[in-house]
Amino acid sequence: MKDAVYVLGGEQTDFQRNWTKEGKTFMSLFREAVQDGLEKVGLTPDEIKKLNKQNRIGVFVGNFDAEQYAVQGHLGAFLTEVDPCFFGVPGARYEAACASGSVALDAAQTKLRAKDYDVAIVVGMEIMKTVSSSVGGDFLGTAAYYEKEAKGVQFPFPKLFGKLADVLLERYKLDEKRYMGALAEISRINYANAKRNPKAQTRSWFMNNEHANTRGGEFNMAVGGRLAITDCSQVTDGAALVVLANKNYAEEFAKKKGTKLSAYPKIKGWGHRVAPITFEAKVAESKGDKWVLPWTRQTVKDAFDRSGMNTKDIDVFETHDCFTSSEYAAISAFGITQPGKEHEAIEDGVIDFHGKKPINPSGGLIGAGHPVGASGVRMMLDIYKQVTGTAGDYQVEGAKNGLMLNIGGSATTNYVFVVGK
């Protein structure tokens, strides 16, 4: 990690909004995210024009499925519809299911490290409330092996992560009541954290442990095996933007702002691994392994190796809680506990907002929302906020280093970034 990449800041939209009900399109969402994000960072149209003349800037758009949700592809070119300053700026769209935002971040940091560009604008976006939940569930099924795992299946992903819950329970011979209680507590924590986040989708919703534990009834219907609605992330319209820069430009930018380079955190480590596409193949491969999701664990280890850090150095985590079972598995992947002991960290308050290793102070995908292509960028933005002390009411006290885990499919594509000053 010799060639440092710095995070200059960013912004996200309000994930509570329904843009279709407002009579607005994906372009309205895109435009607002870009304009607000660049204004928040302080990157002006004139500066973008200047950088473009010198071929020093690129645009990276993370999006999963605008072709189906918005009947639109080629999103990498749409910043030209936001402002004429983007005419001529190289841009492309990147896709890796729910990790689409992270693959855009990875492409951006790679170009910066290679010194192809000095500045990268990374946007993640998804507009999802254009269709019914059943149609949207079918669209999301294409993040799995559609023909084998999703075709003709209503809400395939809750069922896939319900299977993960089953495998975790059986593989580690856990007490079912205690295990399901731990999953309910994950839900409670994320909803509670979301109440502190002014951009979170569920900030005005009610949730407590009793509700999360009462699965299968009218108010918490079963959706996939042992999992119920409270175990699920949200269907969300949303976008997020971050600006990355190499060291030379970050120093130049800091000088213009009248501050120091040390004001901006950098990406200290990263990991990217891909597991077998089908959930069945993942389970078969991991038999006899300590971890049910060994490639998720390896991705974390790769990021630690590149950063020269380990679990004890991380003050705050943002993880991919598309379902409570995915966050449960992440706890041991991070090294907070050994595999099969994750419930102990949950019960002891370790991952709570005031715990030793807080997870998802933003509310995560369950509380803050999950606009699929935006989630990786939103996580990066939230880690940036935490390590710069700008997270407001959901600031983790003393956070210096943060780690984010973003997955696509049933933990198929795995991305991890370590960020800190």
PDB file of C-alpha atoms in Angstrom, residues 204-411:
ATOM      1  CA  SER A 204     -38.646   6.961  12.585  1.00  0.00           C
ATOM      2  CA  TRP A 205     -39.572   3.237  12.791  1.00  0.00           C
ATOM      3  CA  PHE A 206     -40.231   1.308  15.984  1.00  0.00           C
ATOM      4  CA  MET A 207     -38.260  -1.795  16.851  1.00  0.00           C
ATOM      5  CA  ASN A 208     -37.393  -3.569  20.084  1.00  0.00           C
ATOM      6  CA  ASN A 209     -36.020  -6.955  21.057  1.00  0.00           C
ATOM      7  CA  GLU A 210     -39.454  -8.431  21.741  1.00  0.00           C
ATOM      8  CA  HIS A 211     -40.683  -7.528  18.252  1.00  0.00           C
ATOM      9  CA  ALA A 212     -37.527  -8.878  16.589  1.00  0.00           C
ATOM     10  CA  ASN A 213     -37.862 -12.147  18.544  1.00  0.00           C
ATOM     11  CA  THR A 214     -41.526 -12.636  17.658  1.00  0.00           C
ATOM     12  CA  ARG A 215     -41.121 -14.224  14.240  1.00  0.00           C
ATOM     13  CA  GLY A 216     -43.778 -15.763  12.052  1.00  0.00           C
ATOM     14  CA  GLY A 217     -46.779 -13.663  13.090  1.00  0.00           C
ATOM     15  CA  GLU A 218     -48.768 -10.987  11.287  1.00  0.00           C
ATOM     16  CA  PHE A 219     -46.350  -8.215  12.291  1.00  0.00           C
ATOM     17  CA  ASN A 220     -43.115 -10.093  11.601  1.00  0.00           C
ATOM     18  CA  MET A 221     -43.823 -12.569   8.845  1.00  0.00           C
ATOM     19  CA  ALA A 222     -41.423 -15.378   7.976  1.00  0.00           C
ATOM     20  CA  VAL A 223     -39.633 -14.703   4.686  1.00  0.00           C
ATOM     21  CA  GLY A 224     -36.931 -17.367   4.421  1.00  0.00           C
ATOM     22  CA  GLY A 225     -36.600 -20.397   6.663  1.00  0.00           C
ATOM     23  CA  ARG A 226     -35.941 -19.164  10.199  1.00  0.00           C
ATOM     24  CA  LEU A 227     -35.664 -15.517   9.095  1.00  0.00           C
ATOM     25  CA  ALA A 228     -38.488 -12.981   9.291  1.00  0.00           C
ATOM     26  CA  ILE A 229     -39.008  -9.413   8.115  1.00  0.00           C
ATOM     27  CA  THR A 230     -37.029  -7.955  11.029  1.00  0.00           C
ATOM     28  CA  ASP A 231     -34.009  -9.983   9.895  1.00  0.00           C
ATOM     29  CA  CYS A 232     -33.987  -8.270   6.465  1.00  0.00           C
ATOM     30  CA  SER A 233     -32.382  -5.153   5.031  1.00  0.00           C
ATOM     31  CA  GLN A 234     -34.581  -2.565   3.320  1.00  0.00           C
ATOM     32  CA  VAL A 235     -35.693  -1.907  -0.245  1.00  0.00           C
ATOM     33  CA  THR A 236     -34.262   1.555  -0.751  1.00  0.00           C
ATOM     34  CA  ASP A 237     -33.900   4.392  -3.232  1.00  0.00           C
ATOM     35  CA  GLY A 238     -30.587   6.087  -2.642  1.00  0.00           C
ATOM     36  CA  ALA A 239     -27.205   7.284  -3.824  1.00  0.00           C
ATOM     37  CA  ALA A 240     -23.880   8.190  -2.243  1.00  0.00           C
ATOM     38  CA  LEU A 241     -20.747   9.937  -3.484  1.00  0.00           C
ATOM     39  CA  VAL A 242     -17.156  10.031  -2.277  1.00  0.00           C
ATOM     40  CA  VAL A 243     -14.128  11.756  -3.749  1.00  0.00           C
ATOM     41  CA  LEU A 244     -10.778   9.942  -3.662  1.00  0.00           C
ATOM     42  CA  ALA A 245      -7.388  11.437  -4.489  1.00  0.00           C
ATOM     43  CA  ASN A 246      -3.734  10.483  -4.636  1.00  0.00           C
ATOM     44  CA  LYS A 247      -1.262  12.026  -2.202  1.00  0.00           C
ATOM     45  CA  ASN A 248      -0.111  14.834  -4.508  1.00  0.00           C
ATOM     46  CA  TYR A 249      -3.605  16.125  -5.146  1.00  0.00           C
ATOM     47  CA  ALA A 250      -4.724  15.580  -1.551  1.00  0.00           C
ATOM     48  CA  GLU A 251      -1.836  17.802  -0.404  1.00  0.00           C
ATOM     49  CA  GLU A 252      -2.751  20.400  -3.032  1.00  0.00           C
ATOM     50  CA  PHE A 253      -6.410  20.237  -1.996  1.00  0.00           C
ATOM     51  CA  ALA A 254      -5.605  20.509   1.727  1.00  0.00           C
ATOM     52  CA  LYS A 255      -3.470  23.592   1.081  1.00  0.00           C
ATOM     53  CA  LYS A 256      -6.346  25.266  -0.784  1.00  0.00           C
ATOM     54  CA  LYS A 257      -8.642  24.469   2.128  1.00  0.00           C
ATOM     55  CA  GLY A 258      -6.172  25.913   4.630  1.00  0.00           C
ATOM     56  CA  THR A 259      -5.695  22.584   6.378  1.00  0.00           C
ATOM     57  CA  LYS A 260      -3.171  19.732   6.442  1.00  0.00           C
ATOM     58  CA  LEU A 261      -2.980  16.414   4.633  1.00  0.00           C
ATOM     59  CA  SER A 262      -3.469  14.709   8.009  1.00  0.00           C
ATOM     60  CA  ALA A 263      -7.056  16.024   8.033  1.00  0.00           C
ATOM     61  CA  TYR A 264      -7.958  13.426   5.412  1.00  0.00           C
ATOM     62  CA  PRO A 265      -8.030   9.666   6.059  1.00  0.00           C
ATOM     63  CA  LYS A 266      -6.513   7.212   3.635  1.00  0.00           C
ATOM     64  CA  ILE A 267      -7.321   3.714   2.460  1.00  0.00           C
ATOM     65  CA  LYS A 268      -4.836   1.684   4.489  1.00  0.00           C
ATOM     66  CA  GLY A 269      -5.761  -1.761   3.213  1.00  0.00           C
ATOM     67  CA  TRP A 270      -8.184  -3.602   0.966  1.00  0.00           C
ATOM     68  CA  GLY A 271      -9.276  -7.110   0.068  1.00  0.00           C
ATOM     69  CA  HIS A 272     -11.263  -8.617  -2.802  1.00  0.00           C
ATOM     70  CA  ARG A 273     -12.160 -12.300  -3.132  1.00  0.00           C
ATOM     71  CA  VAL A 274     -14.845 -14.223  -5.002  1.00  0.00           C
ATOM     72  CA  ALA A 275     -16.425 -17.409  -3.617  1.00  0.00           C
ATOM     73  CA  PRO A 276     -18.362 -20.024  -5.626  1.00  0.00           C
ATOM     74  CA  ILE A 277     -21.497 -18.447  -7.101  1.00  0.00           C
ATOM     75  CA  THR A 278     -24.126 -20.831  -5.707  1.00  0.00           C
ATOM     76  CA  PHE A 279     -24.791 -21.056  -1.992  1.00  0.00           C
ATOM     77  CA  GLU A 280     -24.779 -24.854  -2.192  1.00  0.00           C
ATOM     78  CA  ALA A 281     -21.247 -24.808  -3.652  1.00  0.00           C
ATOM     79  CA  LYS A 282     -20.084 -22.443  -0.890  1.00  0.00           C
ATOM     80  CA  VAL A 283     -21.360 -24.771   1.809  1.00  0.00           C
ATOM     81  CA  ALA A 284     -19.801 -27.814   0.136  1.00  0.00           C
ATOM     82  CA  GLU A 285     -16.426 -26.088  -0.238  1.00  0.00           C
ATOM     83  CA  SER A 286     -16.364 -24.906   3.379  1.00  0.00           C
ATOM     84  CA  LYS A 287     -17.018 -28.320   4.948  1.00  0.00           C
ATOM     85  CA  GLY A 288     -14.225 -29.003   7.382  1.00  0.00           C
ATOM     86  CA  ASP A 289     -13.174 -25.343   7.371  1.00  0.00           C
ATOM     87  CA  LYS A 290     -13.258 -23.259  10.533  1.00  0.00           C
ATOM     88  CA  TRP A 291     -15.391 -20.627   8.777  1.00  0.00           C
ATOM     89  CA  VAL A 292     -18.655 -21.239   6.909  1.00  0.00           C
ATOM     90  CA  LEU A 293     -17.656 -18.343   4.603  1.00  0.00           C
ATOM     91  CA  PRO A 294     -13.882 -18.801   4.316  1.00  0.00           C
ATOM     92  CA  TRP A 295     -13.484 -16.363   1.389  1.00  0.00           C
ATOM     93  CA  THR A 296     -15.144 -13.613   3.396  1.00  0.00           C
ATOM     94  CA  ARG A 297     -12.661 -14.272   6.177  1.00  0.00           C
ATOM     95  CA  GLN A 298      -9.773 -14.317   3.665  1.00  0.00           C
ATOM     96  CA  THR A 299     -10.868 -10.948   2.287  1.00  0.00           C
ATOM     97  CA  VAL A 300     -10.632  -9.468   5.776  1.00  0.00           C
ATOM     98  CA  LYS A 301      -7.216 -11.060   6.283  1.00  0.00           C
ATOM     99  CA  ASP A 302      -5.999  -9.666   2.939  1.00  0.00           C
ATOM    100  CA  ALA A 303      -7.042  -6.159   3.994  1.00  0.00           C
ATOM    101  CA  PHE A 304      -5.308  -6.592   7.339  1.00  0.00           C
ATOM    102  CA  ASP A 305      -2.164  -7.896   5.635  1.00  0.00           C
ATOM    103  CA  ARG A 306      -2.041  -4.934   3.253  1.00  0.00           C
ATOM    104  CA  SER A 307      -2.611  -2.450   6.078  1.00  0.00           C
ATOM    105  CA  GLY A 308      -0.257  -4.084   8.589  1.00  0.00           C
ATOM    106  CA  MET A 309      -3.140  -4.030  11.072  1.00  0.00           C
ATOM    107  CA  ASN A 310      -5.447  -6.471  12.807  1.00  0.00           C
ATOM    108  CA  THR A 311      -8.750  -6.584  14.660  1.00  0.00           C
ATOM    109  CA  LYS A 312      -7.447  -4.830  17.764  1.00  0.00           C
ATOM    110  CA  ASP A 313      -6.545  -1.775  15.663  1.00  0.00           C
ATOM    111  CA  ILE A 314     -10.085  -1.293  14.332  1.00  0.00           C
ATOM    112  CA  ASP A 315     -12.360   1.023  16.301  1.00  0.00           C
ATOM    113  CA  VAL A 316     -15.525   0.802  14.214  1.00  0.00           C
ATOM    114  CA  PHE A 317     -17.001  -1.510  11.591  1.00  0.00           C
ATOM    115  CA  GLU A 318     -19.573  -1.091   8.816  1.00  0.00           C
ATOM    116  CA  THR A 319     -20.757  -4.447   7.567  1.00  0.00           C
ATOM    117  CA  HIS A 320     -23.106  -5.903   4.998  1.00  0.00           C
ATOM    118  CA  ASP A 321     -26.115  -6.860   7.107  1.00  0.00           C
ATOM    119  CA  CYS A 322     -28.368  -7.666   4.174  1.00  0.00           C
ATOM    120  CA  PHE A 323     -29.747 -10.176   6.695  1.00  0.00           C
ATOM    121  CA  THR A 324     -29.009 -10.736  10.357  1.00  0.00           C
ATOM    122  CA  SER A 325     -27.316 -14.023   9.433  1.00  0.00           C
ATOM    123  CA  SER A 326     -24.752 -12.207   7.258  1.00  0.00           C
ATOM    124  CA  GLU A 327     -23.830  -9.842  10.097  1.00  0.00           C
ATOM    125  CA  TYR A 328     -23.606 -12.796  12.487  1.00  0.00           C
ATOM    126  CA  ALA A 329     -21.079 -14.507  10.183  1.00  0.00           C
ATOM    127  CA  ALA A 330     -19.138 -11.242   9.765  1.00  0.00           C
ATOM    128  CA  ILE A 331     -18.382 -10.983  13.488  1.00  0.00           C
ATOM    129  CA  SER A 332     -15.967 -13.932  13.383  1.00  0.00           C
ATOM    130  CA  ALA A 333     -14.727 -12.984   9.895  1.00  0.00           C
ATOM    131  CA  PHE A 334     -13.556  -9.704  11.459  1.00  0.00           C
ATOM    132  CA  GLY A 335     -11.748 -11.653  14.188  1.00  0.00           C
ATOM    133  CA  ILE A 336     -13.921 -10.237  16.975  1.00  0.00           C
ATOM    134  CA  THR A 337     -14.719 -13.807  18.074  1.00  0.00           C
ATOM    135  CA  GLN A 338     -13.895 -17.307  16.983  1.00  0.00           C
ATOM    136  CA  PRO A 339     -16.390 -18.918  14.570  1.00  0.00           C
ATOM    137  CA  GLY A 340     -19.403 -20.294  16.442  1.00  0.00           C
ATOM    138  CA  LYS A 341     -18.936 -17.823  19.313  1.00  0.00           C
ATOM    139  CA  GLU A 342     -20.442 -14.759  17.621  1.00  0.00           C
ATOM    140  CA  HIS A 343     -23.495 -14.779  19.911  1.00  0.00           C
ATOM    141  CA  GLU A 344     -21.208 -14.109  22.884  1.00  0.00           C
ATOM    142  CA  ALA A 345     -20.054 -10.769  21.419  1.00  0.00           C
ATOM    143  CA  ILE A 346     -23.679  -9.858  20.716  1.00  0.00           C
ATOM    144  CA  GLU A 347     -24.915 -10.803  24.188  1.00  0.00           C
ATOM    145  CA  ASP A 348     -22.004  -9.027  25.917  1.00  0.00           C
ATOM    146  CA  GLY A 349     -22.678  -5.764  24.078  1.00  0.00           C
ATOM    147  CA  VAL A 350     -19.342  -5.836  22.234  1.00  0.00           C
ATOM    148  CA  ILE A 351     -20.893  -4.818  18.890  1.00  0.00           C
ATOM    149  CA  ASP A 352     -23.392  -2.334  20.359  1.00  0.00           C
ATOM    150  CA  PHE A 353     -22.973   1.405  19.750  1.00  0.00           C
ATOM    151  CA  HIS A 354     -21.154   1.854  23.073  1.00  0.00           C
ATOM    152  CA  GLY A 355     -19.367  -1.513  22.870  1.00  0.00           C
ATOM    153  CA  LYS A 356     -15.684  -2.247  22.347  1.00  0.00           C
ATOM    154  CA  LYS A 357     -16.152  -3.097  18.645  1.00  0.00           C
ATOM    155  CA  PRO A 358     -19.278  -1.260  17.453  1.00  0.00           C
ATOM    156  CA  ILE A 359     -20.766  -2.531  14.191  1.00  0.00           C
ATOM    157  CA  ASN A 360     -22.974  -0.392  11.935  1.00  0.00           C
ATOM    158  CA  PRO A 361     -23.315   2.808  13.986  1.00  0.00           C
ATOM    159  CA  SER A 362     -25.034   4.146  10.851  1.00  0.00           C
ATOM    160  CA  GLY A 363     -27.781   1.543  11.192  1.00  0.00           C
ATOM    161  CA  GLY A 364     -26.317  -0.627   8.434  1.00  0.00           C
ATOM    162  CA  LEU A 365     -28.390  -2.050   5.604  1.00  0.00           C
ATOM    163  CA  ILE A 366     -31.139  -3.086   8.027  1.00  0.00           C
ATOM    164  CA  GLY A 367     -31.473   0.355   9.598  1.00  0.00           C
ATOM    165  CA  ALA A 368     -29.939   2.911   7.232  1.00  0.00           C
ATOM    166  CA  GLY A 369     -31.188   1.177   4.056  1.00  0.00           C
ATOM    167  CA  HIS A 370     -29.824  -0.841   1.152  1.00  0.00           C
ATOM    168  CA  PRO A 371     -29.922   0.837  -2.260  1.00  0.00           C
ATOM    169  CA  VAL A 372     -27.937  -2.026  -3.753  1.00  0.00           C
ATOM    170  CA  GLY A 373     -25.410  -0.210  -5.965  1.00  0.00           C
ATOM    171  CA  ALA A 374     -24.906   2.558  -3.395  1.00  0.00           C
ATOM    172  CA  SER A 375     -24.225   0.509  -0.256  1.00  0.00           C
ATOM    173  CA  GLY A 376     -20.460   0.120  -0.699  1.00  0.00           C
ATOM    174  CA  VAL A 377     -19.994   3.846  -1.316  1.00  0.00           C
ATOM    175  CA  ARG A 378     -22.274   4.699   1.612  1.00  0.00           C
ATOM    176  CA  MET A 379     -20.181   2.449   3.875  1.00  0.00           C
ATOM    177  CA  MET A 380     -17.001   4.188   2.738  1.00  0.00           C
ATOM    178  CA  LEU A 381     -18.619   7.556   3.447  1.00  0.00           C
ATOM    179  CA  ASP A 382     -19.679   6.452   6.925  1.00  0.00           C
ATOM    180  CA  ILE A 383     -16.220   5.113   7.781  1.00  0.00           C
ATOM    181  CA  TYR A 384     -14.809   8.450   6.550  1.00  0.00           C
ATOM    182  CA  LYS A 385     -17.203  10.284   8.867  1.00  0.00           C
ATOM    183  CA  GLN A 386     -16.271   8.103  11.831  1.00  0.00           C
ATOM    184  CA  VAL A 387     -12.493   8.496  11.514  1.00  0.00           C
ATOM    185  CA  THR A 388     -12.771  12.257  10.900  1.00  0.00           C
ATOM    186  CA  GLY A 389     -15.119  12.751  13.853  1.00  0.00           C
ATOM    187  CA  THR A 390     -17.913  14.120  11.659  1.00  0.00           C
ATOM    188  CA  ALA A 391     -20.621  11.457  12.153  1.00  0.00           C
ATOM    189  CA  GLY A 392     -22.706  13.672  14.435  1.00  0.00           C
ATOM    190  CA  ASP A 393     -25.127  11.848  16.716  1.00  0.00           C
ATOM    191  CA  TYR A 394     -23.853   8.444  15.588  1.00  0.00           C
ATOM    192  CA  GLN A 395     -20.185   9.243  16.133  1.00  0.00           C
ATOM    193  CA  VAL A 396     -18.219   6.471  17.849  1.00  0.00           C
ATOM    194  CA  GLU A 397     -16.027   8.175  20.408  1.00  0.00           C
ATOM    195  CA  GLY A 398     -12.313   8.072  19.618  1.00  0.00           C
ATOM    196  CA  ALA A 399     -12.645   6.241  16.281  1.00  0.00           C
ATOM    197  CA  LYS A 400      -9.322   6.387  14.435  1.00  0.00           C
ATOM    198  CA  ASN A 401      -9.501   3.369  12.134  1.00  0.00           C
ATOM    199  CA  GLY A 402     -12.525   1.742  10.535  1.00  0.00           C
ATOM    200  CA  LEU A 403     -13.218  -1.328   8.415  1.00  0.00           C
ATOM    201  CA  MET A 404     -16.049  -1.958   5.954  1.00  0.00           C
ATOM    202  CA  LEU A 405     -17.232  -5.262   4.484  1.00  0.00           C
ATOM    203  CA  ASN A 406     -19.443  -5.186   1.384  1.00  0.00           C
ATOM    204  CA  ILE A 407     -20.646  -8.426  -0.215  1.00  0.00           C
ATOM    205  CA  GLY A 408     -22.435  -9.246  -3.454  1.00  0.00           C
ATOM    206  CA  GLY A 409     -24.749 -12.217  -3.898  1.00  0.00           C
ATOM    207  CA  SER A 410     -24.781 -14.867  -1.173  1.00  0.00           C
ATOM    208  CA  ALA A 411     -21.312 -13.725   0.014  1.00  0.00           C
TER     209      ALA A 411
END
